[in-house]
Amino acid sequence: MIRSLTPDDFQQVIALGNRVHGAGYLDFESLEHIYQLGIKNNINAHFVAVMDAESAHLSPPITPDQIIGFRLTYAPDQWPIDQWCNPEKWPVTAENMCYFKCNTVAEAYRGQGIGSKLLQASIAAVKQQGASAGVSHLWKQSPNNSAVGYFTQAGGQLIKQHPNRWNQQQDGSDYLCVICGDDCHCTACEMVVVF
């Protein structure tokens, strides 16, 4: 089942995020900040995938109410555009652009359509918030380049590649790469999906 993220979910989301993306990826303070950036006009753009009767067919089986995936999304006109963004190349104005911060699915449940359902739920919410497109920075070095492939299948178009996007030694990035550490040379693919 896909449902809105609530503060009651923070502990499980933090644990899953840190397990998938590396220790320290999320903590209560950072997740609370992200959470606030995704709510606009009382509409929440963040979602979780949890075990319920509808998802009992998933393999391996899990306990009820266990979070197996989440999507964090910033509402349009509520997120900081930094040097890794190219709004002059976007097909819509910055005010109409949401930011897809993170899509995470537990390894055992990937390839079952959960990530796509989370994305579609966020798109439905941000459309109600006033967005007509969303931008994200996809990790090109993800296993089999799956992050870029997944976003491309969702209609994402490449805007620009950003080498060394998460290099803490060069720019003080807030993300510690699980492959490279603080001297990260991975590429972020800035991609936009219009809806």
PDB file of C-alpha atoms in Angstrom:
ATOM      1  CA  MET A   1       0.000   0.000   0.000  1.00  0.00           C
ATOM      2  CA  ILE A   2       1.190   3.514  -0.817  1.00  0.00           C
ATOM      3  CA  ARG A   3       0.194   6.206   1.682  1.00  0.00           C
ATOM      4  CA  SER A   4       1.342   9.635   2.855  1.00  0.00           C
ATOM      5  CA  LEU A   5       4.417   9.823   5.042  1.00  0.00           C
ATOM      6  CA  THR A   6       3.689  10.974   8.604  1.00  0.00           C
ATOM      7  CA  PRO A   7       6.036  11.839  11.488  1.00  0.00           C
ATOM      8  CA  ASP A   8       5.111   8.466  13.010  1.00  0.00           C
ATOM      9  CA  ASP A   9       7.028   6.905  10.088  1.00  0.00           C
ATOM     10  CA  PHE A  10      10.246   8.844  10.638  1.00  0.00           C
ATOM     11  CA  GLN A  11      12.074   6.146  12.594  1.00  0.00           C
ATOM     12  CA  GLN A  12      11.494   3.485   9.924  1.00  0.00           C
ATOM     13  CA  VAL A  13      12.255   5.893   7.055  1.00  0.00           C
ATOM     14  CA  ILE A  14      15.528   6.978   8.679  1.00  0.00           C
ATOM     15  CA  ALA A  15      16.563   3.361   9.265  1.00  0.00           C
ATOM     16  CA  LEU A  16      15.749   2.328   5.679  1.00  0.00           C
ATOM     17  CA  GLY A  17      17.393   5.418   4.185  1.00  0.00           C
ATOM     18  CA  ASN A  18      20.579   4.867   6.159  1.00  0.00           C
ATOM     19  CA  ARG A  19      20.632   1.170   5.280  1.00  0.00           C
ATOM     20  CA  VAL A  20      20.267   1.860   1.543  1.00  0.00           C
ATOM     21  CA  HIS A  21      22.175   5.149   1.127  1.00  0.00           C
ATOM     22  CA  GLY A  22      24.750   4.887   3.916  1.00  0.00           C
ATOM     23  CA  ALA A  23      25.022   5.794   7.590  1.00  0.00           C
ATOM     24  CA  GLY A  24      24.004   9.359   8.327  1.00  0.00           C
ATOM     25  CA  TYR A  25      21.946   9.829   5.155  1.00  0.00           C
ATOM     26  CA  LEU A  26      18.930  10.827   7.255  1.00  0.00           C
ATOM     27  CA  ASP A  27      18.381  11.779  10.880  1.00  0.00           C
ATOM     28  CA  PHE A  28      15.347  13.189  12.685  1.00  0.00           C
ATOM     29  CA  GLU A  29      16.394  16.822  12.169  1.00  0.00           C
ATOM     30  CA  SER A  30      17.087  16.485   8.448  1.00  0.00           C
ATOM     31  CA  LEU A  31      13.951  14.429   7.828  1.00  0.00           C
ATOM     32  CA  GLU A  32      11.781  16.955   9.688  1.00  0.00           C
ATOM     33  CA  HIS A  33      13.213  19.730   7.479  1.00  0.00           C
ATOM     34  CA  ILE A  34      12.632  17.698   4.303  1.00  0.00           C
ATOM     35  CA  TYR A  35       9.124  16.841   5.498  1.00  0.00           C
ATOM     36  CA  GLN A  36       8.204  20.530   5.900  1.00  0.00           C
ATOM     37  CA  LEU A  37       9.511  21.359   2.393  1.00  0.00           C
ATOM     38  CA  GLY A  38       7.124  18.785   0.901  1.00  0.00           C
ATOM     39  CA  ILE A  39       3.915  20.161   2.374  1.00  0.00           C
ATOM     40  CA  LYS A  40       2.107  22.999   0.617  1.00  0.00           C
ATOM     41  CA  ASN A  41      -1.541  24.044   0.853  1.00  0.00           C
ATOM     42  CA  ASN A  42      -2.000  21.199   3.362  1.00  0.00           C
ATOM     43  CA  ILE A  43      -1.000  18.690   0.655  1.00  0.00           C
ATOM     44  CA  ASN A  44       1.785  16.243   1.496  1.00  0.00           C
ATOM     45  CA  ALA A  45       4.074  15.210  -1.388  1.00  0.00           C
ATOM     46  CA  HIS A  46       5.955  12.511   0.601  1.00  0.00           C
ATOM     47  CA  PHE A  47       4.881   8.868   0.469  1.00  0.00           C
ATOM     48  CA  VAL A  48       5.755   5.475   1.932  1.00  0.00           C
ATOM     49  CA  ALA A  49       5.170   1.930   0.761  1.00  0.00           C
ATOM     50  CA  VAL A  50       4.006  -0.355   3.570  1.00  0.00           C
ATOM     51  CA  MET A  51       2.996  -3.968   3.881  1.00  0.00           C
ATOM     52  CA  ASP A  52      -0.753  -4.586   3.944  1.00  0.00           C
ATOM     53  CA  ALA A  53      -3.224  -7.116   2.547  1.00  0.00           C
ATOM     54  CA  GLU A  54      -2.881  -5.469  -0.882  1.00  0.00           C
ATOM     55  CA  SER A  55       0.878  -6.054  -0.943  1.00  0.00           C
ATOM     56  CA  ALA A  56       0.901  -9.503   0.653  1.00  0.00           C
ATOM     57  CA  HIS A  57       2.027 -11.004  -2.675  1.00  0.00           C
ATOM     58  CA  LEU A  58       5.435  -9.335  -2.342  1.00  0.00           C
ATOM     59  CA  SER A  59       8.415 -11.519  -1.827  1.00  0.00           C
ATOM     60  CA  PRO A  60       9.980 -11.929   0.673  1.00  0.00           C
ATOM     61  CA  PRO A  61       7.062 -11.584   3.103  1.00  0.00           C
ATOM     62  CA  ILE A  62       7.295  -8.845   5.718  1.00  0.00           C
ATOM     63  CA  THR A  63       5.517  -7.810   8.868  1.00  0.00           C
ATOM     64  CA  PRO A  64       2.385  -5.646   8.621  1.00  0.00           C
ATOM     65  CA  ASP A  65       3.037  -1.888   8.571  1.00  0.00           C
ATOM     66  CA  GLN A  66       6.732  -2.358   7.787  1.00  0.00           C
ATOM     67  CA  ILE A  67       7.959   0.400   5.485  1.00  0.00           C
ATOM     68  CA  ILE A  68       9.664  -1.076   2.432  1.00  0.00           C
ATOM     69  CA  GLY A  69      10.049   2.139   0.438  1.00  0.00           C
ATOM     70  CA  PHE A  70       9.650   5.889   0.525  1.00  0.00           C
ATOM     71  CA  ARG A  71       9.606   8.915  -1.774  1.00  0.00           C
ATOM     72  CA  LEU A  72      10.639  12.360  -0.494  1.00  0.00           C
ATOM     73  CA  THR A  73       9.577  15.289  -2.682  1.00  0.00           C
ATOM     74  CA  TYR A  74       9.878  19.059  -2.240  1.00  0.00           C
ATOM     75  CA  ALA A  75       6.824  21.123  -3.137  1.00  0.00           C
ATOM     76  CA  PRO A  76       7.103  23.635  -5.989  1.00  0.00           C
ATOM     77  CA  ASP A  77       8.629  26.993  -5.018  1.00  0.00           C
ATOM     78  CA  GLN A  78       9.670  25.637  -1.587  1.00  0.00           C
ATOM     79  CA  TRP A  79      13.185  24.337  -2.206  1.00  0.00           C
ATOM     80  CA  PRO A  80      16.584  25.956  -2.748  1.00  0.00           C
ATOM     81  CA  ILE A  81      17.871  26.043  -6.308  1.00  0.00           C
ATOM     82  CA  ASP A  82      21.629  25.543  -6.060  1.00  0.00           C
ATOM     83  CA  GLN A  83      24.603  25.476  -8.432  1.00  0.00           C
ATOM     84  CA  TRP A  84      23.669  21.930  -9.508  1.00  0.00           C
ATOM     85  CA  CYS A  85      20.417  23.134 -11.065  1.00  0.00           C
ATOM     86  CA  ASN A  86      19.975  24.658 -14.515  1.00  0.00           C
ATOM     87  CA  PRO A  87      16.563  26.383 -14.456  1.00  0.00           C
ATOM     88  CA  GLU A  88      17.316  28.144 -17.737  1.00  0.00           C
ATOM     89  CA  LYS A  89      17.169  24.698 -19.400  1.00  0.00           C
ATOM     90  CA  TRP A  90      13.990  23.549 -17.649  1.00  0.00           C
ATOM     91  CA  PRO A  91      10.767  23.312 -19.667  1.00  0.00           C
ATOM     92  CA  VAL A  92       8.778  25.133 -16.941  1.00  0.00           C
ATOM     93  CA  THR A  93       9.492  28.022 -14.576  1.00  0.00           C
ATOM     94  CA  ALA A  94      11.178  27.345 -11.254  1.00  0.00           C
ATOM     95  CA  GLU A  95       7.946  28.268  -9.465  1.00  0.00           C
ATOM     96  CA  ASN A  96       6.221  25.334 -11.187  1.00  0.00           C
ATOM     97  CA  MET A  97       9.012  22.818 -10.582  1.00  0.00           C
ATOM     98  CA  CYS A  98       9.013  20.376  -7.670  1.00  0.00           C
ATOM     99  CA  TYR A  99      12.153  18.521  -6.587  1.00  0.00           C
ATOM    100  CA  PHE A 100      12.239  14.737  -6.304  1.00  0.00           C
ATOM    101  CA  LYS A 101      14.681  14.437  -3.413  1.00  0.00           C
ATOM    102  CA  CYS A 102      14.842  10.713  -2.837  1.00  0.00           C
ATOM    103  CA  ASN A 103      13.241   7.456  -3.914  1.00  0.00           C
ATOM    104  CA  THR A 104      14.237   4.478  -1.798  1.00  0.00           C
ATOM    105  CA  VAL A 105      13.094   0.872  -1.922  1.00  0.00           C
ATOM    106  CA  ALA A 106      14.514  -1.893   0.250  1.00  0.00           C
ATOM    107  CA  GLU A 107      16.774  -4.102  -1.846  1.00  0.00           C
ATOM    108  CA  ALA A 108      14.628  -7.225  -1.464  1.00  0.00           C
ATOM    109  CA  TYR A 109      11.590  -5.429  -2.953  1.00  0.00           C
ATOM    110  CA  ARG A 110      13.123  -3.687  -5.961  1.00  0.00           C
ATOM    111  CA  GLY A 111      11.867  -4.508  -9.420  1.00  0.00           C
ATOM    112  CA  GLN A 112       8.274  -4.957  -8.234  1.00  0.00           C
ATOM    113  CA  GLY A 113       6.948  -1.543  -9.278  1.00  0.00           C
ATOM    114  CA  ILE A 114       7.078   0.054  -5.831  1.00  0.00           C
ATOM    115  CA  GLY A 115       9.318   2.945  -6.887  1.00  0.00           C
ATOM    116  CA  SER A 116       7.026   3.790  -9.794  1.00  0.00           C
ATOM    117  CA  LYS A 117       3.949   3.779  -7.553  1.00  0.00           C
ATOM    118  CA  LEU A 118       5.681   6.083  -5.072  1.00  0.00           C
ATOM    119  CA  LEU A 119       6.642   8.463  -7.885  1.00  0.00           C
ATOM    120  CA  GLN A 120       3.098   8.511  -9.276  1.00  0.00           C
ATOM    121  CA  ALA A 121       1.696   9.285  -5.823  1.00  0.00           C
ATOM    122  CA  SER A 122       4.110  12.215  -5.439  1.00  0.00           C
ATOM    123  CA  ILE A 123       3.309  13.499  -8.922  1.00  0.00           C
ATOM    124  CA  ALA A 124      -0.420  13.486  -8.116  1.00  0.00           C
ATOM    125  CA  ALA A 125       0.263  15.480  -4.928  1.00  0.00           C
ATOM    126  CA  VAL A 126       2.611  18.068  -6.449  1.00  0.00           C
ATOM    127  CA  LYS A 127       0.191  18.672  -9.316  1.00  0.00           C
ATOM    128  CA  GLN A 128      -2.357  19.695  -6.673  1.00  0.00           C
ATOM    129  CA  GLN A 129       0.330  21.936  -5.158  1.00  0.00           C
ATOM    130  CA  GLY A 130       0.809  23.698  -8.524  1.00  0.00           C
ATOM    131  CA  ALA A 131       3.740  21.853 -10.092  1.00  0.00           C
ATOM    132  CA  SER A 132       3.765  20.964 -13.769  1.00  0.00           C
ATOM    133  CA  ALA A 133       7.178  19.235 -13.746  1.00  0.00           C
ATOM    134  CA  GLY A 134       9.745  17.775 -11.379  1.00  0.00           C
ATOM    135  CA  VAL A 135      13.531  17.750 -11.375  1.00  0.00           C
ATOM    136  CA  SER A 136      15.889  15.316  -9.703  1.00  0.00           C
ATOM    137  CA  HIS A 137      19.574  14.483  -9.550  1.00  0.00           C
ATOM    138  CA  LEU A 138      19.941  10.790 -10.351  1.00  0.00           C
ATOM    139  CA  TRP A 139      22.974   8.777  -9.333  1.00  0.00           C
ATOM    140  CA  LYS A 140      24.553   7.579 -12.570  1.00  0.00           C
ATOM    141  CA  GLN A 141      26.726   5.044 -10.731  1.00  0.00           C
ATOM    142  CA  SER A 142      23.764   3.276  -9.131  1.00  0.00           C
ATOM    143  CA  PRO A 143      23.867  -0.495  -9.778  1.00  0.00           C
ATOM    144  CA  ASN A 144      23.320  -0.986 -13.531  1.00  0.00           C
ATOM    145  CA  ASN A 145      22.553   2.755 -13.726  1.00  0.00           C
ATOM    146  CA  SER A 146      19.107   1.789 -12.427  1.00  0.00           C
ATOM    147  CA  ALA A 147      18.307   5.235 -11.009  1.00  0.00           C
ATOM    148  CA  VAL A 148      18.645   6.946 -14.395  1.00  0.00           C
ATOM    149  CA  GLY A 149      16.882   4.047 -16.130  1.00  0.00           C
ATOM    150  CA  TYR A 150      13.956   4.172 -13.722  1.00  0.00           C
ATOM    151  CA  PHE A 151      13.536   7.936 -14.115  1.00  0.00           C
ATOM    152  CA  THR A 152      13.874   7.705 -17.904  1.00  0.00           C
ATOM    153  CA  GLN A 153      11.057   5.121 -17.997  1.00  0.00           C
ATOM    154  CA  ALA A 154       8.935   7.591 -16.026  1.00  0.00           C
ATOM    155  CA  GLY A 155       9.430  10.158 -18.796  1.00  0.00           C
ATOM    156  CA  GLY A 156      12.515  11.897 -17.424  1.00  0.00           C
ATOM    157  CA  GLN A 157      14.700  13.861 -19.826  1.00  0.00           C
ATOM    158  CA  LEU A 158      18.391  14.555 -19.206  1.00  0.00           C
ATOM    159  CA  ILE A 159      19.162  18.247 -18.664  1.00  0.00           C
ATOM    160  CA  LYS A 160      22.835  18.044 -17.677  1.00  0.00           C
ATOM    161  CA  GLN A 161      25.381  15.684 -16.138  1.00  0.00           C
ATOM    162  CA  HIS A 162      27.199  16.944 -13.032  1.00  0.00           C
ATOM    163  CA  PRO A 163      30.479  15.071 -12.344  1.00  0.00           C
ATOM    164  CA  ASN A 164      31.661  15.063  -8.716  1.00  0.00           C
ATOM    165  CA  ARG A 165      28.248  16.278  -7.507  1.00  0.00           C
ATOM    166  CA  TRP A 166      28.618  14.694  -4.079  1.00  0.00           C
ATOM    167  CA  ASN A 167      32.322  15.378  -3.474  1.00  0.00           C
ATOM    168  CA  GLN A 168      32.631  16.601   0.102  1.00  0.00           C
ATOM    169  CA  GLN A 169      36.300  17.506  -0.323  1.00  0.00           C
ATOM    170  CA  GLN A 170      35.500  19.949  -3.153  1.00  0.00           C
ATOM    171  CA  ASP A 171      32.230  21.569  -2.138  1.00  0.00           C
ATOM    172  CA  GLY A 172      31.158  20.299   1.272  1.00  0.00           C
ATOM    173  CA  SER A 173      28.310  18.150  -0.065  1.00  0.00           C
ATOM    174  CA  ASP A 174      25.896  16.925   2.592  1.00  0.00           C
ATOM    175  CA  TYR A 175      25.963  13.357   1.234  1.00  0.00           C
ATOM    176  CA  LEU A 176      28.697  10.799   1.912  1.00  0.00           C
ATOM    177  CA  CYS A 177      28.870   8.496  -1.097  1.00  0.00           C
ATOM    178  CA  VAL A 178      28.581   4.804  -0.230  1.00  0.00           C
ATOM    179  CA  ILE A 179      31.056   3.944  -3.019  1.00  0.00           C
ATOM    180  CA  CYS A 180      33.650   6.727  -2.928  1.00  0.00           C
ATOM    181  CA  GLY A 181      33.391   8.242   0.546  1.00  0.00           C
ATOM    182  CA  ASP A 182      34.083  11.972   0.893  1.00  0.00           C
ATOM    183  CA  ASP A 183      36.166  12.162  -2.332  1.00  0.00           C
ATOM    184  CA  CYS A 184      33.239  11.220  -4.552  1.00  0.00           C
ATOM    185  CA  HIS A 185      33.604  11.250  -8.326  1.00  0.00           C
ATOM    186  CA  CYS A 186      30.115   9.957  -9.122  1.00  0.00           C
ATOM    187  CA  THR A 187      27.960  11.806 -11.624  1.00  0.00           C
ATOM    188  CA  ALA A 188      24.547  13.291 -10.942  1.00  0.00           C
ATOM    189  CA  CYS A 189      22.213  13.352 -13.920  1.00  0.00           C
ATOM    190  CA  GLU A 190      19.924  16.363 -13.640  1.00  0.00           C
ATOM    191  CA  MET A 191      16.687  15.093 -15.138  1.00  0.00           C
ATOM    192  CA  VAL A 192      13.218  16.587 -15.532  1.00  0.00           C
ATOM    193  CA  VAL A 193       9.876  14.874 -15.962  1.00  0.00           C
ATOM    194  CA  VAL A 194       6.916  16.930 -17.195  1.00  0.00           C
ATOM    195  CA  PHE A 195       3.385  15.953 -16.153  1.00  0.00           C
TER     196      PHE A 195
END
